[in-house]
Every structure is written in structure tokens, then in C-alpha cells.
mmCIF file of C-alpha atoms in Angstrom:
data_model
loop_
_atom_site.group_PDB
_atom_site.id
_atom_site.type_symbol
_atom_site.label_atom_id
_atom_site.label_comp_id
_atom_site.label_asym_id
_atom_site.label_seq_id
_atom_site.Cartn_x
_atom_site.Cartn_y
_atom_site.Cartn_z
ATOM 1 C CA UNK A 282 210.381 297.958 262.523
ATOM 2 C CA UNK A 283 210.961 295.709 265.345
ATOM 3 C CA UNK A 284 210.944 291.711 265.263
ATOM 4 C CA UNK A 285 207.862 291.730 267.993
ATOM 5 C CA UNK A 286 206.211 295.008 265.674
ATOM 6 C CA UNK A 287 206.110 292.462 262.641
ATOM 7 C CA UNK A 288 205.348 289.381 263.958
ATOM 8 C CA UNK A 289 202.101 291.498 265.490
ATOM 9 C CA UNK A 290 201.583 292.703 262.369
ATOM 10 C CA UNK A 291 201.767 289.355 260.845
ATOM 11 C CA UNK A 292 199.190 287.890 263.193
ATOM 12 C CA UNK A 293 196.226 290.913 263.205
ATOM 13 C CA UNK A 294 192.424 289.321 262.517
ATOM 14 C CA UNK A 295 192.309 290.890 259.573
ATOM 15 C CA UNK A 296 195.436 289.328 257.744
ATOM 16 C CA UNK A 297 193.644 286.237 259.030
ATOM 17 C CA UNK A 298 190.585 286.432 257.860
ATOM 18 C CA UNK A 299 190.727 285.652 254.064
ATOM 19 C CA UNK A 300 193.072 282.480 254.794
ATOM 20 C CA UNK A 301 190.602 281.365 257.046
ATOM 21 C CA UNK A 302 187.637 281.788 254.518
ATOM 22 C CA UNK A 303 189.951 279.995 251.838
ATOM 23 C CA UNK A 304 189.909 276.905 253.617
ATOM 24 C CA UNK A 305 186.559 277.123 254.812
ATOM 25 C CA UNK A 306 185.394 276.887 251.554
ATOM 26 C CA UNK A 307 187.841 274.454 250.054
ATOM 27 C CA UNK A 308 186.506 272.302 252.578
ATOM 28 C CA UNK A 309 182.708 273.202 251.942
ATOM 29 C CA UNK A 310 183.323 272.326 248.484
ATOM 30 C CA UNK A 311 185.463 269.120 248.815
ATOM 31 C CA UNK A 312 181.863 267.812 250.261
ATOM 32 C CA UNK A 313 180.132 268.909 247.109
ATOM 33 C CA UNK A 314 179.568 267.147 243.958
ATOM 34 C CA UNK A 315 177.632 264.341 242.352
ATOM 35 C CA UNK A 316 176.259 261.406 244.507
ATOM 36 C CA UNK A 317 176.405 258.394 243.645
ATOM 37 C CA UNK A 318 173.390 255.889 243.768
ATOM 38 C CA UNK A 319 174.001 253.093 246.137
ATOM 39 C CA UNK A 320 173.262 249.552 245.216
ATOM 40 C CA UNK A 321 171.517 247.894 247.378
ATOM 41 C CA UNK A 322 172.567 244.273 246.215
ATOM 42 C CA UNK A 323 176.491 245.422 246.340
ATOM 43 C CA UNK A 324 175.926 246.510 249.694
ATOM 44 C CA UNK A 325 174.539 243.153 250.176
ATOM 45 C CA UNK A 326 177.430 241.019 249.001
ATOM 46 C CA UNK A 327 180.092 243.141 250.759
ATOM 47 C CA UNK A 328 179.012 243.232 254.264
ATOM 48 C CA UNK A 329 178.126 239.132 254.272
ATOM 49 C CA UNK A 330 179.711 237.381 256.708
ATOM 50 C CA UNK A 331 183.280 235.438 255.769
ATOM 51 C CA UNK A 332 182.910 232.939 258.375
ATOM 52 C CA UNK A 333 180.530 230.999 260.839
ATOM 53 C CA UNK A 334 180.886 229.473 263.872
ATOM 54 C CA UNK A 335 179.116 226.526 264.512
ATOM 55 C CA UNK A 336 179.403 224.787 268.732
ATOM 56 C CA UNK A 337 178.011 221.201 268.894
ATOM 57 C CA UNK A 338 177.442 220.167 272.188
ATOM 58 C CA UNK A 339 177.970 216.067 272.247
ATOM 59 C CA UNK A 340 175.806 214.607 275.142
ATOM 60 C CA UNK A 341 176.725 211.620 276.472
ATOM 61 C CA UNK A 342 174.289 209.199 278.389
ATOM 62 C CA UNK A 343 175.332 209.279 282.577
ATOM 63 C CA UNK A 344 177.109 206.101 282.964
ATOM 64 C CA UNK A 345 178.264 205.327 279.112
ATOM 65 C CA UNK A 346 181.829 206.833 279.079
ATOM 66 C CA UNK A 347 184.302 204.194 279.261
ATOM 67 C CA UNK A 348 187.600 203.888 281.583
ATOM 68 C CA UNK A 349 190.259 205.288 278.696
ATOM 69 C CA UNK A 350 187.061 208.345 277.515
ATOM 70 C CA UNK A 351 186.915 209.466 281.439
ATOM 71 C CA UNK A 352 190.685 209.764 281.402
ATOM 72 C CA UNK A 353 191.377 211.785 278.295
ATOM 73 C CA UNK A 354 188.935 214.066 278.741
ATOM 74 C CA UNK A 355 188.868 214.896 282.133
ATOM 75 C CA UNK A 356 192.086 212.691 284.616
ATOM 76 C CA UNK A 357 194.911 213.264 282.006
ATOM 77 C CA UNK A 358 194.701 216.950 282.326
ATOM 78 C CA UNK A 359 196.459 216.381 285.605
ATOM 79 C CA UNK A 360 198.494 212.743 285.174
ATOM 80 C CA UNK A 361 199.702 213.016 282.145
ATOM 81 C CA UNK A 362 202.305 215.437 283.404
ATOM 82 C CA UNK A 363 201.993 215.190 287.049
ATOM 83 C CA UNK A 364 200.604 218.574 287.956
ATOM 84 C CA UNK A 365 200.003 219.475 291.958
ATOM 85 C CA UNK A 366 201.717 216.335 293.038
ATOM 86 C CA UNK A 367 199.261 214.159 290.807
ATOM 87 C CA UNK A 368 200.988 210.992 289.905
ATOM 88 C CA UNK A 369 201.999 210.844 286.322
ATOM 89 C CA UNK A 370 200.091 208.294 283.864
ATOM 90 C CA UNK A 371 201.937 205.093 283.068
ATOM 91 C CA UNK A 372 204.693 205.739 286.237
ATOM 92 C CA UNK A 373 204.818 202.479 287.922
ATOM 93 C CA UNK A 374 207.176 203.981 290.922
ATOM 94 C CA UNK A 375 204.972 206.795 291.390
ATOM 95 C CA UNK A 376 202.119 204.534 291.600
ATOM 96 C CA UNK A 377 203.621 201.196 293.674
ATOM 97 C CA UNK A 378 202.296 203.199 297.127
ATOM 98 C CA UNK A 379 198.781 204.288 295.627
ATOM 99 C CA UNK A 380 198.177 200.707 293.907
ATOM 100 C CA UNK A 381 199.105 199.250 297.396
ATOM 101 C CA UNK A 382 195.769 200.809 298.856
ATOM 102 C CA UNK A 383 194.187 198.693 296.404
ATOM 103 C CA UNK A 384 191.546 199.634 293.522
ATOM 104 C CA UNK A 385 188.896 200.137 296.575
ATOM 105 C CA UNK A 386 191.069 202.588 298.319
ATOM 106 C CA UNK A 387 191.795 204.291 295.032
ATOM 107 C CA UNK A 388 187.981 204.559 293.947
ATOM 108 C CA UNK A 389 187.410 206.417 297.380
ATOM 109 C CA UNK A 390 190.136 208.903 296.786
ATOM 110 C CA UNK A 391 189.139 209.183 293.425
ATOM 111 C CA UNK A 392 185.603 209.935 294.684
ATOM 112 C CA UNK A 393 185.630 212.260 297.465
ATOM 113 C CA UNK A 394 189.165 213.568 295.972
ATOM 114 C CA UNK A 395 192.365 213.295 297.398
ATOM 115 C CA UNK A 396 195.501 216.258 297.317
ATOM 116 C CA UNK A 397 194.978 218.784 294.986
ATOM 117 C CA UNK A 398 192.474 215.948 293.550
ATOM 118 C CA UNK A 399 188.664 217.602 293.336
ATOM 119 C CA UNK A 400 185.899 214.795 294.258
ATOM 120 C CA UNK A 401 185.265 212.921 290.468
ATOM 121 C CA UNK A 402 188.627 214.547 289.535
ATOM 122 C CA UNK A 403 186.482 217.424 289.256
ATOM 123 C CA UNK A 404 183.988 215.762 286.876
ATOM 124 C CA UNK A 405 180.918 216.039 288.994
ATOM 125 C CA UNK A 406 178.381 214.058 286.226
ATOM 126 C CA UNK A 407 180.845 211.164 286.260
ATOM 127 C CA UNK A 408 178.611 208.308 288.056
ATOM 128 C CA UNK A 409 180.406 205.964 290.546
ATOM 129 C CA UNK A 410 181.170 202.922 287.832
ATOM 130 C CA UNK A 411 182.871 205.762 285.421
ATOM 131 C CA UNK A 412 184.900 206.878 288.424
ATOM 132 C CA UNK A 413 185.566 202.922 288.905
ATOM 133 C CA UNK A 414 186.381 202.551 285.476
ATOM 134 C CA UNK A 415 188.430 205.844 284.905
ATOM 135 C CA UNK A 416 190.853 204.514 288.064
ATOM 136 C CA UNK A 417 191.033 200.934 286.229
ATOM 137 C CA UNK A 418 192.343 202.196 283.446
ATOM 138 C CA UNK A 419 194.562 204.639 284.892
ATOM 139 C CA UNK A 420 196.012 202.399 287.439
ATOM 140 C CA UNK A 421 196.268 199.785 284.745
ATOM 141 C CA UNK A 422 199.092 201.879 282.770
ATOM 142 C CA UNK A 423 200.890 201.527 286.168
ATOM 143 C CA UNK A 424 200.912 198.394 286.088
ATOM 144 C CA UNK A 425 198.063 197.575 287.723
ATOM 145 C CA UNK A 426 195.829 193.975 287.231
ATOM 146 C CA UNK A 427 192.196 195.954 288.151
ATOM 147 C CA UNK A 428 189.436 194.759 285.766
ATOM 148 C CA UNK A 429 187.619 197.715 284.174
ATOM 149 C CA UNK A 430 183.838 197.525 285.188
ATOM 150 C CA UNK A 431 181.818 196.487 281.831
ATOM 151 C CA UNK A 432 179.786 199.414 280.220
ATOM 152 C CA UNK A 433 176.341 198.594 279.911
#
């Protein structure tokens, strides 16, 4: 006999057939058995939840933040290391031309924005005295002698 005559005789339906049925049923019986009773409080206890997540939202009153709050939270994103051109925090040579315009000049850039600078430094609910006070305080670590408008 030929190698194709007995690999075709290997492979016929009917030499097939009771392997197939063999693990048909091994696998129809693997499903079978004894079921368990699920408890409800088990089931419970391990899907809970390991953790929670909790956001609190701080609101602060228009017109409350002070000079050095303005600046952490929203200019030292930018000064502290002098991204897009933005004079870096505490650098009195970077500043010496800016400081020259005077802490009404620098309010106005500050306000409508200046560079790279959005208006409010891109903190639109800052009021007009925050602005003030957030450039105070920033030109003051220049070097500057601005007075800090008072919060009320």
C-alpha cells in the first residue's frame, strides 16, 4: 500500500466517527455533576467595592484669593519655569524690562494677556483686584516694591 492509500485510509468518516463521539461526550459530561448552592451573602462580600473615589469641589468667593493663592494655582504653571517665553518667577533680569512698564502696565498685560499669556493668565473668574494682586506678588519676587491690594 501506498503512503497517499494509507493516509486516505487513515482519514475516512468512519475511522472518525467514534473519536469524535468520545470527546463529544467527555465534554457533555465534564458539564455534569452536582451544583452547588450559591450564597447569596458570599456573593455579597466578594463583589464589594475595594475603593471609593470621593471629588470635593472647593469654591472660593470671586474676589477672596490672595496675590501668592492666584499664583500657585493658576501663574506658576507658566513662570515658574519660563514656558512660551513667560518670564521665570523670582528672575530679576528677566523682569528689569517688564517692571519698567510699571505695575499699571503689567496689570493690563496681565488682563487682556500678553505673548503666549491668555487674558487673566487664562483664569477667566479671577476679578480685576486678584489679577492686581496675583502681578504684585509675582513682580514682587523680582524685585519689585508694588503693594499687594488688601483682600476684603
Amino acid at each position: 500500500m501506498s503512503e497517499h492509500s494509507a493516509l486516505s485510509a487513515a482519514l475516512r468518516p468512519q475511522r472518525l466517527a467514534l473519536p469524535a463521539v468520545a470527546v463529544l461526550a467527555a465534554v457533555l459530561l465534564a458539564g455534569c455533576g452536582k451544583k452547588e448552592s450559591v450564597d447569596p451573602e458570599l456573593t455579597a462580600s466578594l463583589i464589594q467595592p475595594v475603593a471609593r473615589v470621593e471629588l470635593k469641589v472647593e469654591t472660593v468667593a470671586p474676589g477672596s484669593r490672595t496675590g501668592e493663592q492666584i499664583y500657585k494655582s493658576i501663574c506658576g504653571s507658566c513662570h515658574e519655569a519660563g514656558v512660551l517665553g513667560a518670564p521665570k518667577s523670582g528672575d530679576a533680569g528677566a523682569w528689569k524690562p517688564r517692571l519698567a512698564q510699571g505695575f499699571d502696565g503689567l496689570t493690563n498685560s496681565a488682563i487682556h494677556g500678553k505673548n503666549a499669556m491668555p487674558p487673566r493668565g487664562g483664569g477667566s473668574d479671577l476679578t480685576d483686584t486678584e489679577v492686581k494682586r496675583a502681578v504684585a506678588f509675582l513682580a514682587n519676587k523680582a524685585g519689585a516694591g508694588f503693594t499687594e491690594p488688601p483682600v476684603e
